[in-house]
CSV table of C-alpha atoms in Angstrom, one decimal:
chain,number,residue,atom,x,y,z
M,15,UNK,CA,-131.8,-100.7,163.6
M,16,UNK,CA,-131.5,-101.9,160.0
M,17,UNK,CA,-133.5,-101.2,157.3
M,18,UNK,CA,-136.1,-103.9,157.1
M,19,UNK,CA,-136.8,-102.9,160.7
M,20,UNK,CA,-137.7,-99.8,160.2
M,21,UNK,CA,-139.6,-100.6,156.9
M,22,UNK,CA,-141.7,-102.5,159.4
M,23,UNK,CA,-141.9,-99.6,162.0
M,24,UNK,CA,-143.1,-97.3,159.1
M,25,UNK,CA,-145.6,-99.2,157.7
M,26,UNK,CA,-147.3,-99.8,161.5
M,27,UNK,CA,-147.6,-96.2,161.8
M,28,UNK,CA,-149.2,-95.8,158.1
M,29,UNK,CA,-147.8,-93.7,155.2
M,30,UNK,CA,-147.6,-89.8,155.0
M,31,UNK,CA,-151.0,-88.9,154.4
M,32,UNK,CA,-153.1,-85.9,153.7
M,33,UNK,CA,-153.7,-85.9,157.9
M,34,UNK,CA,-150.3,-85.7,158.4
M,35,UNK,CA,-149.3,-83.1,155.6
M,36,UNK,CA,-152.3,-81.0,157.0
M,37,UNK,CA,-150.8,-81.5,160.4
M,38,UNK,CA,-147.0,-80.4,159.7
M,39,UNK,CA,-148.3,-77.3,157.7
M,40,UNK,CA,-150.4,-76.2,161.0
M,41,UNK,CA,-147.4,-76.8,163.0
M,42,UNK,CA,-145.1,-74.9,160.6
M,43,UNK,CA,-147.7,-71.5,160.5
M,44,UNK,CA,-147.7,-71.8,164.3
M,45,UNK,CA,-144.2,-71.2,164.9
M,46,UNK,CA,-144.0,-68.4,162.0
M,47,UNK,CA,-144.4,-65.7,164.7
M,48,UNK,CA,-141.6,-66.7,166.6
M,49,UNK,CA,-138.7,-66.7,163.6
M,50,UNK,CA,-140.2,-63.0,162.7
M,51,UNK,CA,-140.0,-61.9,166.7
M,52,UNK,CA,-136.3,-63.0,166.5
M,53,UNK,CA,-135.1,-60.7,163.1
M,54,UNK,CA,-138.0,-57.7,164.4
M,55,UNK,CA,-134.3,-56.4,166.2
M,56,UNK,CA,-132.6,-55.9,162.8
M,57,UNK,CA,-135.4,-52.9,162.0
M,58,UNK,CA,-136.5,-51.8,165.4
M,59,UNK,CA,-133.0,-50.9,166.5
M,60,UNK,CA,-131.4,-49.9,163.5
M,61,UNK,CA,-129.8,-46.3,164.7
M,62,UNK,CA,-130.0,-44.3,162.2
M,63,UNK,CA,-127.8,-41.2,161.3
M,64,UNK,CA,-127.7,-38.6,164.1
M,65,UNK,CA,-125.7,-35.5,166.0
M,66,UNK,CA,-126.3,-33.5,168.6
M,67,UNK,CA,-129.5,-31.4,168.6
M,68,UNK,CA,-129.4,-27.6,168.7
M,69,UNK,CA,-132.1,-26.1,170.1
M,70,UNK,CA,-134.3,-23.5,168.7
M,71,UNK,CA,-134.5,-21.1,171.2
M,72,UNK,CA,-130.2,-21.3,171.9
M,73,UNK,CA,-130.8,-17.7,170.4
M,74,UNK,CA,-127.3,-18.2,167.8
M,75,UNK,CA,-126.9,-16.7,164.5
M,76,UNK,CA,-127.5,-19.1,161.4
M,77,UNK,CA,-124.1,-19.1,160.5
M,78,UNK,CA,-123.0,-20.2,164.3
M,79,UNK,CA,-125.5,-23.4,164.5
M,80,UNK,CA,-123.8,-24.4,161.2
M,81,UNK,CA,-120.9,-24.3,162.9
M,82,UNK,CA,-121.6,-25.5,166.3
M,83,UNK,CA,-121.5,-29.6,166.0
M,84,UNK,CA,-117.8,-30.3,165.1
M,85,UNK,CA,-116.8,-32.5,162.1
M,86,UNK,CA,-115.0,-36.1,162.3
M,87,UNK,CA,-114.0,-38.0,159.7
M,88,UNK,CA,-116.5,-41.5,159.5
M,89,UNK,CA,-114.9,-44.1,156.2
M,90,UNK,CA,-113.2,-41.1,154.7
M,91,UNK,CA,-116.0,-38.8,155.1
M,92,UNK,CA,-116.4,-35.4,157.2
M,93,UNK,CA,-119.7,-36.0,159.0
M,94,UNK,CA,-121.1,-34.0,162.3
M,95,UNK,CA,-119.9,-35.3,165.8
M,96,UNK,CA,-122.6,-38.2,166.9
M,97,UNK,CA,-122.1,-37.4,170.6
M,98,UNK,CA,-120.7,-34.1,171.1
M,99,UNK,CA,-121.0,-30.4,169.9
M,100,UNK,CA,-118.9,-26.9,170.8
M,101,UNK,CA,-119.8,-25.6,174.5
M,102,UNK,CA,-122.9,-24.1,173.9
M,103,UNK,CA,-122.6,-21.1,176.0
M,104,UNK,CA,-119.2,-20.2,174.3
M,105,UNK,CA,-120.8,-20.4,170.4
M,106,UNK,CA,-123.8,-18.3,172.3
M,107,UNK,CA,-121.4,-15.3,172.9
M,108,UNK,CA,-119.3,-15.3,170.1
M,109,UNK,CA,-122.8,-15.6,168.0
M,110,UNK,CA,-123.7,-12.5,169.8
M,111,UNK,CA,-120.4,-10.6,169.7
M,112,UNK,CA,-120.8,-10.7,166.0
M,113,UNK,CA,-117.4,-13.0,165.4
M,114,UNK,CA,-117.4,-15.0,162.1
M,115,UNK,CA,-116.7,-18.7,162.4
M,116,UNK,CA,-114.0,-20.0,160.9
M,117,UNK,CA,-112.4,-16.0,160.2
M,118,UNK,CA,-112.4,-14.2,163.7
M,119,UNK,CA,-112.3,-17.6,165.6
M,120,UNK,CA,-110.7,-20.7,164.8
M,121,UNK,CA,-114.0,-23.0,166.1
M,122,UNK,CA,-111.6,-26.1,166.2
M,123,UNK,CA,-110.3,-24.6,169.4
M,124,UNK,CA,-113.6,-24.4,171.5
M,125,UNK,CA,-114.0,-26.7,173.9
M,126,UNK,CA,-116.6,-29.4,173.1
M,127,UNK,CA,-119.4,-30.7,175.6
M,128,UNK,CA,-121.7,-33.9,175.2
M,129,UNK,CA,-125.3,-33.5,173.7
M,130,UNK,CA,-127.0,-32.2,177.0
M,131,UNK,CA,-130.3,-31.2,174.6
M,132,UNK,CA,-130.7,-34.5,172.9
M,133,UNK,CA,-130.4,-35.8,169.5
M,134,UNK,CA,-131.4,-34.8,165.9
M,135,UNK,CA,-132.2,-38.0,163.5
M,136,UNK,CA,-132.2,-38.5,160.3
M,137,UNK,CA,-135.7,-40.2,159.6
M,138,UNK,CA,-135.4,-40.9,155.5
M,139,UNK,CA,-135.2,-44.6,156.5
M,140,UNK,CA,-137.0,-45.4,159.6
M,141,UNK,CA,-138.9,-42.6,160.6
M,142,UNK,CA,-139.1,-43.8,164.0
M,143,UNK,CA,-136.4,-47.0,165.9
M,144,UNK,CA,-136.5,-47.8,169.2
M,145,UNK,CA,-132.8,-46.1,169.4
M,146,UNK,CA,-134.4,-42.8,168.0
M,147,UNK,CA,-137.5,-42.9,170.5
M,148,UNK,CA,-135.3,-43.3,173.5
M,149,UNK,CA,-132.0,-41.9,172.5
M,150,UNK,CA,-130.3,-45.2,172.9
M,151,UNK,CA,-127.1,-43.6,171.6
M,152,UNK,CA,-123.3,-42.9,172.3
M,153,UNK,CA,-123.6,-43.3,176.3
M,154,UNK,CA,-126.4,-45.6,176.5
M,155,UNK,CA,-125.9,-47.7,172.7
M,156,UNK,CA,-124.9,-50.6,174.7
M,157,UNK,CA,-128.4,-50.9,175.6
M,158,UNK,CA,-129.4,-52.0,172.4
M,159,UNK,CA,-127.3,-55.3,171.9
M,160,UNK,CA,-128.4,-55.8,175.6
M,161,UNK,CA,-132.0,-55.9,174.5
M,162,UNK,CA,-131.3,-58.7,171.8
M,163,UNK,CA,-129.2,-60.6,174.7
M,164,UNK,CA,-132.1,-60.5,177.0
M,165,UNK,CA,-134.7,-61.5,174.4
M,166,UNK,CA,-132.5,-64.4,173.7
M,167,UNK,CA,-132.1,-65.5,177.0
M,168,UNK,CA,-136.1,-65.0,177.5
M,169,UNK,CA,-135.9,-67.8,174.5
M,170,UNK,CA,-133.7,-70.0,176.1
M,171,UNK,CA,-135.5,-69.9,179.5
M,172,UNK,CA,-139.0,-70.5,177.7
M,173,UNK,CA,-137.9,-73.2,176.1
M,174,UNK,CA,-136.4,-74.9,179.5
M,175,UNK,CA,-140.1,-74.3,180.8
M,176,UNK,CA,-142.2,-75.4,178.3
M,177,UNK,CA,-139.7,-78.4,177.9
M,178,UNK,CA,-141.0,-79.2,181.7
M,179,UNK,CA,-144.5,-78.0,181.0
M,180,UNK,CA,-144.6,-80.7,178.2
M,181,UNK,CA,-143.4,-83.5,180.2
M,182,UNK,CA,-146.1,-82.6,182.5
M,183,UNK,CA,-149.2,-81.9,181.0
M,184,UNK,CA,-148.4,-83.0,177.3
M,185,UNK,CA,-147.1,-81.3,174.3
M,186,UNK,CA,-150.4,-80.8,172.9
M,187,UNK,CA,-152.0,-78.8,176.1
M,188,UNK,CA,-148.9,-76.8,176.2
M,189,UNK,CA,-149.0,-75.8,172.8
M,190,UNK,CA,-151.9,-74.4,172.6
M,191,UNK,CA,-151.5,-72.3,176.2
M,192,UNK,CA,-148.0,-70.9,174.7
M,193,UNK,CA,-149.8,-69.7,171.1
M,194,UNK,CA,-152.3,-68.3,173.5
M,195,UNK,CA,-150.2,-66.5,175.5
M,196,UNK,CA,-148.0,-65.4,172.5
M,197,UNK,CA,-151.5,-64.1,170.8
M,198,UNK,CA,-152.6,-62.1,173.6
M,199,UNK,CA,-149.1,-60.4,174.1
């Protein structure tokens, strides 16, 4: 198509009017929801800093629940263990034998167990992430990426459907279901 051609073409459909700006903008606010639903994962699964949780009633001296969650080293800093902690019932009875950590027992040596009593996390960022509310960590963080897999794939599949609801029924009518549906959910 050359250019006089297309001159042509344009001026049969009419310049770019105030309609037609009016239009686009619509269009453009519509679909505002959808670029925010994609980047809500960045925040909403954001794990925040955690170990292994303690409980309160473990009945252990104050100086033994100091020492209970082992150390690793995370970019050149010492920080707690995210996903384990020294057997409980062993730092239970040296706590209540009286034995100092770190003088009467080396605590490097006791056996470590995973975090059976959940997670403690630190909530100066977020105070609360999906990863935090369902302790989507160390055994089950692969869950998160899978949630950001799935959405996308929802995506992709809603976009062959309303591709074929479009066809069918007219991009107009499908529009408008679609922004329905995505206000009521």
């Amino acid at each position: 198509m050359n250019t006089a051609d297309y001159d042509d073409v344009t001026k049969f459909l009419g310049e770019w009017g105030p309609f037609e700006k009016r239009i686009a903008l619509l269009l453009c606010i519509s679909v505002i929801p959808n670029g925010l639903s994609a980047f809500t994962i960045v925040f909403i699964a954001d794990p925040p800093s955690h170990h292994c949780l303690i409980p309160p009633n473990a009945n252990i001296s104050a100086e033994w629940r100091n020492y209970s969650i082992p150390l690793e080293e995370d970019n050149g800093e010492m920080r707690y263990s995210k996903c384990t902690r020294y057997k409980l019932d062993v730092i239970k009875r040296l706590s209540d034998n009286g034995s100092v950590p770190g003088i009467d027992v080396n605590v490097t040596e006791i056996e470590h167990e995973s975090c059976k009593d959940g997670w403690h996390y630190d909530r100066s960022i977020y105070i609360s992430t999906i990863v935090s509310e369902w302790d989507l960590v160390c055994g089950d963080a692969w869950k998160v990426p899978m949630t950001s897999s799935m959405f996308f794939f929802g995506l992709m599949a809603g976009s062959i459907i309303c591709g074929h609801l479009s066809d069918r029924f007219g991009r107009k009518i499908t529009l408008f279901a679609t922004m329905g549906v995505q206000t009521l959910f």
